[in-house]
C-alpha positions as YAML, in Angstrom:
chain: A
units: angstrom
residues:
- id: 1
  name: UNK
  ca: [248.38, 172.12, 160.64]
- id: 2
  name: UNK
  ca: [250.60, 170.78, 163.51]
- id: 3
  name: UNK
  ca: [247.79, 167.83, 164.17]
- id: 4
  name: UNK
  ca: [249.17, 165.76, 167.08]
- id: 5
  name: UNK
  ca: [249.16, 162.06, 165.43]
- id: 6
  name: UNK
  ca: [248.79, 160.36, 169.25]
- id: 7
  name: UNK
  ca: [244.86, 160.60, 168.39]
- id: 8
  name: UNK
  ca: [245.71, 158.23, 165.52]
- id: 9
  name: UNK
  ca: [247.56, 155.56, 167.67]
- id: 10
  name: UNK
  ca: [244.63, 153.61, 167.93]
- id: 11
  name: UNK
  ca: [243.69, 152.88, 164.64]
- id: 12
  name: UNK
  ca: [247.32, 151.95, 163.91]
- id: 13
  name: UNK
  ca: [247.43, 149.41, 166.46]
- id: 14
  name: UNK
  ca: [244.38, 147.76, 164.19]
- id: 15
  name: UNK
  ca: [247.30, 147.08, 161.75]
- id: 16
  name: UNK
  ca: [250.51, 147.07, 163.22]
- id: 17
  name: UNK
  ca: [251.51, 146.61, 166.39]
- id: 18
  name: UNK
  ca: [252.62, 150.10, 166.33]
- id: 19
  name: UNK
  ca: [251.88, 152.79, 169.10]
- id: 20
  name: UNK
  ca: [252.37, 156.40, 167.65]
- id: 21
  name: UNK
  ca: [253.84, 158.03, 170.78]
- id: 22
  name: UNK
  ca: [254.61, 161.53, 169.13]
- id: 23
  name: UNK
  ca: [254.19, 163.28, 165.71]
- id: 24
  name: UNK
  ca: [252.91, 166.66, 164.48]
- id: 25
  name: UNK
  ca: [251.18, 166.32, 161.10]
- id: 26
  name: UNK
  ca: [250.67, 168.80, 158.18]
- id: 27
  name: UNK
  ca: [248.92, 167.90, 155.36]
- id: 28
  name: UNK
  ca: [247.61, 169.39, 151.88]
- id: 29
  name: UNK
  ca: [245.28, 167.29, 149.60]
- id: 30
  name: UNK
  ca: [241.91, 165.71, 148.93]
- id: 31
  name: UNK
  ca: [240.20, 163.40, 150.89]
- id: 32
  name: UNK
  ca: [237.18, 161.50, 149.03]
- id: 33
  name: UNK
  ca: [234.32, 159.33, 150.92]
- id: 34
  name: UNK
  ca: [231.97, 157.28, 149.25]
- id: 35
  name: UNK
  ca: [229.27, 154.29, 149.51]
- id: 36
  name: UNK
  ca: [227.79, 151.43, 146.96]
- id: 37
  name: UNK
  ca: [224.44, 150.00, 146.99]
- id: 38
  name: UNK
  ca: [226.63, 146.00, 147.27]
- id: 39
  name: UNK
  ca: [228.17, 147.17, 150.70]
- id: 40
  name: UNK
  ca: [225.92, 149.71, 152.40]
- id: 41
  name: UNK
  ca: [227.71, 149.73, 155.85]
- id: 42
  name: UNK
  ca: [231.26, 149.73, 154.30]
- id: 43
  name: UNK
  ca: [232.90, 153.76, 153.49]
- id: 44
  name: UNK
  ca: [235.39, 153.40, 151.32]
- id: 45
  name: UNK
  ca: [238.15, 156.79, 151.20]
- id: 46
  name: UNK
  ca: [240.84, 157.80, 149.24]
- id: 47
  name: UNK
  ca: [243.29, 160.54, 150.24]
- id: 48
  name: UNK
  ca: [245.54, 162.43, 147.51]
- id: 49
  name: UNK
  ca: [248.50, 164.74, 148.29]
- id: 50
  name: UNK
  ca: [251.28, 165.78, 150.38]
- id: 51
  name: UNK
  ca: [251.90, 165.80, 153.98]
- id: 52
  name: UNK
  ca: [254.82, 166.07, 156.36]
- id: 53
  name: UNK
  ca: [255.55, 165.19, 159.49]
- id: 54
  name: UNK
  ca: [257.70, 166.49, 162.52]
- id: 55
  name: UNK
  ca: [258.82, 164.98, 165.49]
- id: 56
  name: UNK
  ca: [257.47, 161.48, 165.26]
- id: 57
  name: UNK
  ca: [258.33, 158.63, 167.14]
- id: 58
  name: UNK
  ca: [257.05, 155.21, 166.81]
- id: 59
  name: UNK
  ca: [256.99, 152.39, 169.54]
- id: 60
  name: UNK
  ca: [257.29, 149.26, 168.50]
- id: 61
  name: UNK
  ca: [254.97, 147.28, 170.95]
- id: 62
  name: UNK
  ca: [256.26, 143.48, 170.68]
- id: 63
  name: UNK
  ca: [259.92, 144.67, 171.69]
- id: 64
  name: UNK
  ca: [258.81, 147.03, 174.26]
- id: 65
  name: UNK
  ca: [261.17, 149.51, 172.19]
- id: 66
  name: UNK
  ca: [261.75, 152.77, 170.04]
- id: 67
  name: UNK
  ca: [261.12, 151.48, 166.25]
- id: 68
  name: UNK
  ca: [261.36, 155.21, 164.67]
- id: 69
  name: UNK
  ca: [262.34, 158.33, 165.46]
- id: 70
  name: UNK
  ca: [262.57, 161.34, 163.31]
- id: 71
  name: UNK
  ca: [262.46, 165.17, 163.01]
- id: 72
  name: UNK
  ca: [261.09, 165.13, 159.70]
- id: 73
  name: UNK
  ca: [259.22, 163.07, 157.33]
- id: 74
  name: UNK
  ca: [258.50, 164.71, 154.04]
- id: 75
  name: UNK
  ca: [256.16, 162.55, 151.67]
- id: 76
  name: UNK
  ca: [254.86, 164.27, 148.30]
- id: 77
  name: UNK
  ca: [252.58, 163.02, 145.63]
- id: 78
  name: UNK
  ca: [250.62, 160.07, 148.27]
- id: 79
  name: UNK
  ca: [247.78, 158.13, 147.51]
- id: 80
  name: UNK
  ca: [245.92, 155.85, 150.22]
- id: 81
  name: UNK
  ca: [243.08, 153.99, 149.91]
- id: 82
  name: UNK
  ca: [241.59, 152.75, 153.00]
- id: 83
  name: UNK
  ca: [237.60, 150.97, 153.81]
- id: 84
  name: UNK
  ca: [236.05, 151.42, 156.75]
- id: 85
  name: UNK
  ca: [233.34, 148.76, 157.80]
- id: 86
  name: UNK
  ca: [231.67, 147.44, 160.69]
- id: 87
  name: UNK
  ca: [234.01, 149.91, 162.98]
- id: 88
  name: UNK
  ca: [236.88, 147.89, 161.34]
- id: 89
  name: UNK
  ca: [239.50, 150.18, 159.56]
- id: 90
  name: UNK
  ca: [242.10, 148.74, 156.97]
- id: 91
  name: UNK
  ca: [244.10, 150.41, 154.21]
- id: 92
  name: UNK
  ca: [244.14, 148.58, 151.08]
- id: 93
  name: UNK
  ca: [246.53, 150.72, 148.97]
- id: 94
  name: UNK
  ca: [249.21, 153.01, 149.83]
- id: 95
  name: UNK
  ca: [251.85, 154.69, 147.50]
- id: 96
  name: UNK
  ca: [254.32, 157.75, 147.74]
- id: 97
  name: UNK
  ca: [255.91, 159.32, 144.81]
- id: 98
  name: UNK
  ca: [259.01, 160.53, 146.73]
- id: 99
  name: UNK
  ca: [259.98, 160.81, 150.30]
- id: 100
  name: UNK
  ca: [262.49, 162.02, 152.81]
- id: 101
  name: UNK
  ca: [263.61, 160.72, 155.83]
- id: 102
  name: UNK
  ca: [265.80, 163.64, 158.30]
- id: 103
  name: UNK
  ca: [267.72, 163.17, 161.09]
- id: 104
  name: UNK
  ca: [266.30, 160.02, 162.22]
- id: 105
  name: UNK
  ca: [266.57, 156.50, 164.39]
- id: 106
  name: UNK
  ca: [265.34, 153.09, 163.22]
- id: 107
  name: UNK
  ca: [265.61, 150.11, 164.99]
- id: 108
  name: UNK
  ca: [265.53, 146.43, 163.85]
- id: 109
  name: UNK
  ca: [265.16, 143.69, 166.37]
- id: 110
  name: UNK
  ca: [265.42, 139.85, 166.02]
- id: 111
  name: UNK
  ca: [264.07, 138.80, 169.32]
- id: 112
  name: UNK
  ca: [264.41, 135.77, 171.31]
- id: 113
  name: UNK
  ca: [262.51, 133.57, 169.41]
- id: 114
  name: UNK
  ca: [264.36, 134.51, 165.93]
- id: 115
  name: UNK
  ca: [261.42, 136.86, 164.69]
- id: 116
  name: UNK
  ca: [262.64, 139.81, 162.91]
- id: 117
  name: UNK
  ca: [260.18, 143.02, 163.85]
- id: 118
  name: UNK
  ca: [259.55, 144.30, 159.96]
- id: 119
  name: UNK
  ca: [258.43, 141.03, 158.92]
- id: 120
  name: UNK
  ca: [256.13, 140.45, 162.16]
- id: 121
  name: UNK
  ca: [254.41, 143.74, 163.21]
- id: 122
  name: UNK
  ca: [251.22, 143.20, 161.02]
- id: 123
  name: UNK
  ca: [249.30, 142.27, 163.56]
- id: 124
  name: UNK
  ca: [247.97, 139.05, 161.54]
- id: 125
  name: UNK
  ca: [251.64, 137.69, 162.46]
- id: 126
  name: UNK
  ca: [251.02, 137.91, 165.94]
- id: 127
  name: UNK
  ca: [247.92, 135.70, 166.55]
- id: 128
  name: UNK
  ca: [249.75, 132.99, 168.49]
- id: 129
  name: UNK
  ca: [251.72, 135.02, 170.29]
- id: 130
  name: UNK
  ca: [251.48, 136.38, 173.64]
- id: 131
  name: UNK
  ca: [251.86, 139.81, 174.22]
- id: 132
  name: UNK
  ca: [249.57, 141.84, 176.43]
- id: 133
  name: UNK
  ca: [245.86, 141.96, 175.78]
- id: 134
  name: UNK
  ca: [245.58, 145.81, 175.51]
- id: 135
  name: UNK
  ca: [248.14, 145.69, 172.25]
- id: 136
  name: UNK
  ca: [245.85, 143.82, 170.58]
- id: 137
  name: UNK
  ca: [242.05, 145.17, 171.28]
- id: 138
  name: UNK
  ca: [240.33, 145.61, 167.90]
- id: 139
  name: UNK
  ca: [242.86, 143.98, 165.89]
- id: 140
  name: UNK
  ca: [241.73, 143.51, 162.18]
- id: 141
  name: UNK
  ca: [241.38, 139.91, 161.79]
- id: 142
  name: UNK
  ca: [241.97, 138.21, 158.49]
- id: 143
  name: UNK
  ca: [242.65, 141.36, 156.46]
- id: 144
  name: UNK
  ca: [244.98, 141.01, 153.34]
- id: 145
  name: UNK
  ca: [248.12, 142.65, 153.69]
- id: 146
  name: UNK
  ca: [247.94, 146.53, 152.00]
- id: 147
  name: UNK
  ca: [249.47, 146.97, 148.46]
- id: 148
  name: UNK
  ca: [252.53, 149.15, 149.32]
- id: 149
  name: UNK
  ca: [254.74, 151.39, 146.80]
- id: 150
  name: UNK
  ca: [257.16, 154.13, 147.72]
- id: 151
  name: UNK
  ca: [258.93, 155.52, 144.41]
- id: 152
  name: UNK
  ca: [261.65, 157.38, 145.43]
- id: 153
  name: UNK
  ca: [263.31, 157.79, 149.39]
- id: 154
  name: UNK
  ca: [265.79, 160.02, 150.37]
- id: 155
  name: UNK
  ca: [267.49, 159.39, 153.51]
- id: 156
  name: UNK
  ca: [269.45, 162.04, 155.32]
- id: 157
  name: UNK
  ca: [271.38, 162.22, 158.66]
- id: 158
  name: UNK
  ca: [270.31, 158.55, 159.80]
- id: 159
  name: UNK
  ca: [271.07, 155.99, 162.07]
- id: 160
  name: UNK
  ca: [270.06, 152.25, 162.43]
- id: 161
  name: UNK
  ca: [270.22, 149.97, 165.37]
- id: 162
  name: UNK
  ca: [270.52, 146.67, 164.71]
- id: 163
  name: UNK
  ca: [270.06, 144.16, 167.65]
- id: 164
  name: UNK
  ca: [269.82, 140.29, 167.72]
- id: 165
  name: UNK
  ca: [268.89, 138.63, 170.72]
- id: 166
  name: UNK
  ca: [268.45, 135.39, 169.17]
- id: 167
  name: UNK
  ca: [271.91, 134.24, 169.11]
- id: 168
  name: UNK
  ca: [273.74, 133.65, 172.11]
- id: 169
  name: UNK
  ca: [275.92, 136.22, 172.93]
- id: 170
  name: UNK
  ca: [273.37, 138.63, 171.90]
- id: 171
  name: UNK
  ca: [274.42, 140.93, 168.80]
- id: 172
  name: UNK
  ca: [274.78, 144.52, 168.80]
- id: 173
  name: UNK
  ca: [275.27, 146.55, 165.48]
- id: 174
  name: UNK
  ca: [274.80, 150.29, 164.70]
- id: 175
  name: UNK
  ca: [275.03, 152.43, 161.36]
- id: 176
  name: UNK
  ca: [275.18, 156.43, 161.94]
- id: 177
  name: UNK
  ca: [275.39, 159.16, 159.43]
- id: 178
  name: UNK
  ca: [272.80, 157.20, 157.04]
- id: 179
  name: UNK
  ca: [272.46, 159.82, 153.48]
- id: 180
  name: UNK
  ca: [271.80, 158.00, 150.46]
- id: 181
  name: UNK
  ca: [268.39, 157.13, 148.12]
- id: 182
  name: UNK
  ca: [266.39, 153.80, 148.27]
- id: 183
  name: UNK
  ca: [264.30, 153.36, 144.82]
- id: 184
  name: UNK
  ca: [260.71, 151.10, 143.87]
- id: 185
  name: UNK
  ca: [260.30, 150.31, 147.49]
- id: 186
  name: UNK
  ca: [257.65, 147.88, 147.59]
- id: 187
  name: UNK
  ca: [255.60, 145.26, 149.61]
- id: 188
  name: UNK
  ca: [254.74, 143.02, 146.60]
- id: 189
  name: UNK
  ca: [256.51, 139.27, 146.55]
- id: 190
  name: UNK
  ca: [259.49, 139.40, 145.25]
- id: 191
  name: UNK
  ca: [259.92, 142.84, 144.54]
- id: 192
  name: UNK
  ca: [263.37, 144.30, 144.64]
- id: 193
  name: UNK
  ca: [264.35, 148.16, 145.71]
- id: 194
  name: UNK
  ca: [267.76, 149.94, 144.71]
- id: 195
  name: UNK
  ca: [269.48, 151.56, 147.34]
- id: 196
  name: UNK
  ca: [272.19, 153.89, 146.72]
- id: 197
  name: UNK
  ca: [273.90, 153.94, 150.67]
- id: 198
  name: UNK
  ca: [276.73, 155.92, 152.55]
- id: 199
  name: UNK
  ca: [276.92, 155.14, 156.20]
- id: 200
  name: UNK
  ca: [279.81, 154.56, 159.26]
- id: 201
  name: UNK
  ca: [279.68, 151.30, 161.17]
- id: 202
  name: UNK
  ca: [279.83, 152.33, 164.82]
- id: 203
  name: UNK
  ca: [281.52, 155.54, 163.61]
- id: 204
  name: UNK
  ca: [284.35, 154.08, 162.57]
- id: 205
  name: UNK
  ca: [284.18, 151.95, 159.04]
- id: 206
  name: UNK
  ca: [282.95, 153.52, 156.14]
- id: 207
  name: UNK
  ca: [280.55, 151.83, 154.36]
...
């Protein structure tokens, strides 16, 4: 209970470039390790259940910037399937039956150079880019991208920021008082989610 996710931060950055800055984790389910004669320094692990989360906040490291914010993150029903080998660390499978998202802050950035920050922050992405060393110590190199599912998400209390800095003047555009579901949100190519939405642009326009 109440683990601080900070420790984690690290291992994230492997991935994503991602720093967990805050986060208090609870968790309830089973977490199996195991070995095969084929790959005898590789652990592959598999963790089942529920957890939640309060409090976290996300950095997003290429835009020097908040990427999420929230009080709580709810996730039932998870399954992640991760390998460990040669002090590398990469997730290979990661699902959630149903989430919820409360009282939270995203932010999506297309910086200077047109790059949109939820299509880019695998750190694969970022290989001929320059951003400071210390983001990018023990990145995973060449790893396939994780097979990603998320059933069911409810969103509640929200807000999204919504900045472009690649066209000139810069663009500034936020959505508050997010509630709404998003459905079969998924990583796969070509996969398409259904979100049912209610939100205010800039507190004024429904939408």
């Amino acid at each position: 209970k109440n683990l601080p996710l900070e420790a984690f931060s690290p291992y994230a950055e492997k991935e994503f470039l991602v720093e967990i800055e805050d986060g208090q984790l609870q968790s309830a389910g089973k977490l199996s390790l195991s070995k095969n004669s084929a790959e005898k320094e590789a652990i592959h692990s598999e963790f089942v259940g529920d957890l939640s989360v309060r409090n976290l906040r996300l950095i997003d490291l290429a835009n020097a910037n908040d990427f999420l914010r929230a009080k709580l993150l709810d996730a039932k029903n998870i399954n992640v399937r991760s390998l460990l080998k040669a002090g590398d660390f990469a997730v290979q499978e990661f699902s959630i039956h149903e989430a919820l998202l409360n009282d939270f802050l995203l932010r999506l950035t297309v910086n200077e150079a047109g790059k949109f920050n939820l299509k880019t922050m695998h750190t694969q992405a970022f290989d001929n880019i320059k951003v400071p060393q210390n983001t990018l110590k023990n990145t995973v190199k060449n790893s396939a991208l994780p097979t990603i599912l998320i059933t069911k998400i409810a969103l509640q209390n929200g807000e999204i920021r919504f900045q472009d800095r690649f066209v000139k003047p810069n663009y500034n555009g936020n959505l508050r008082n997010i509630n709404g579901t998003i459905v079969d949100l998924s990583a796969k190519n070509g996969a398409r989610a259904t979100a049912q939405l209610a939100a205010l642009f800039d507190r004024i326009s429904p939408l």
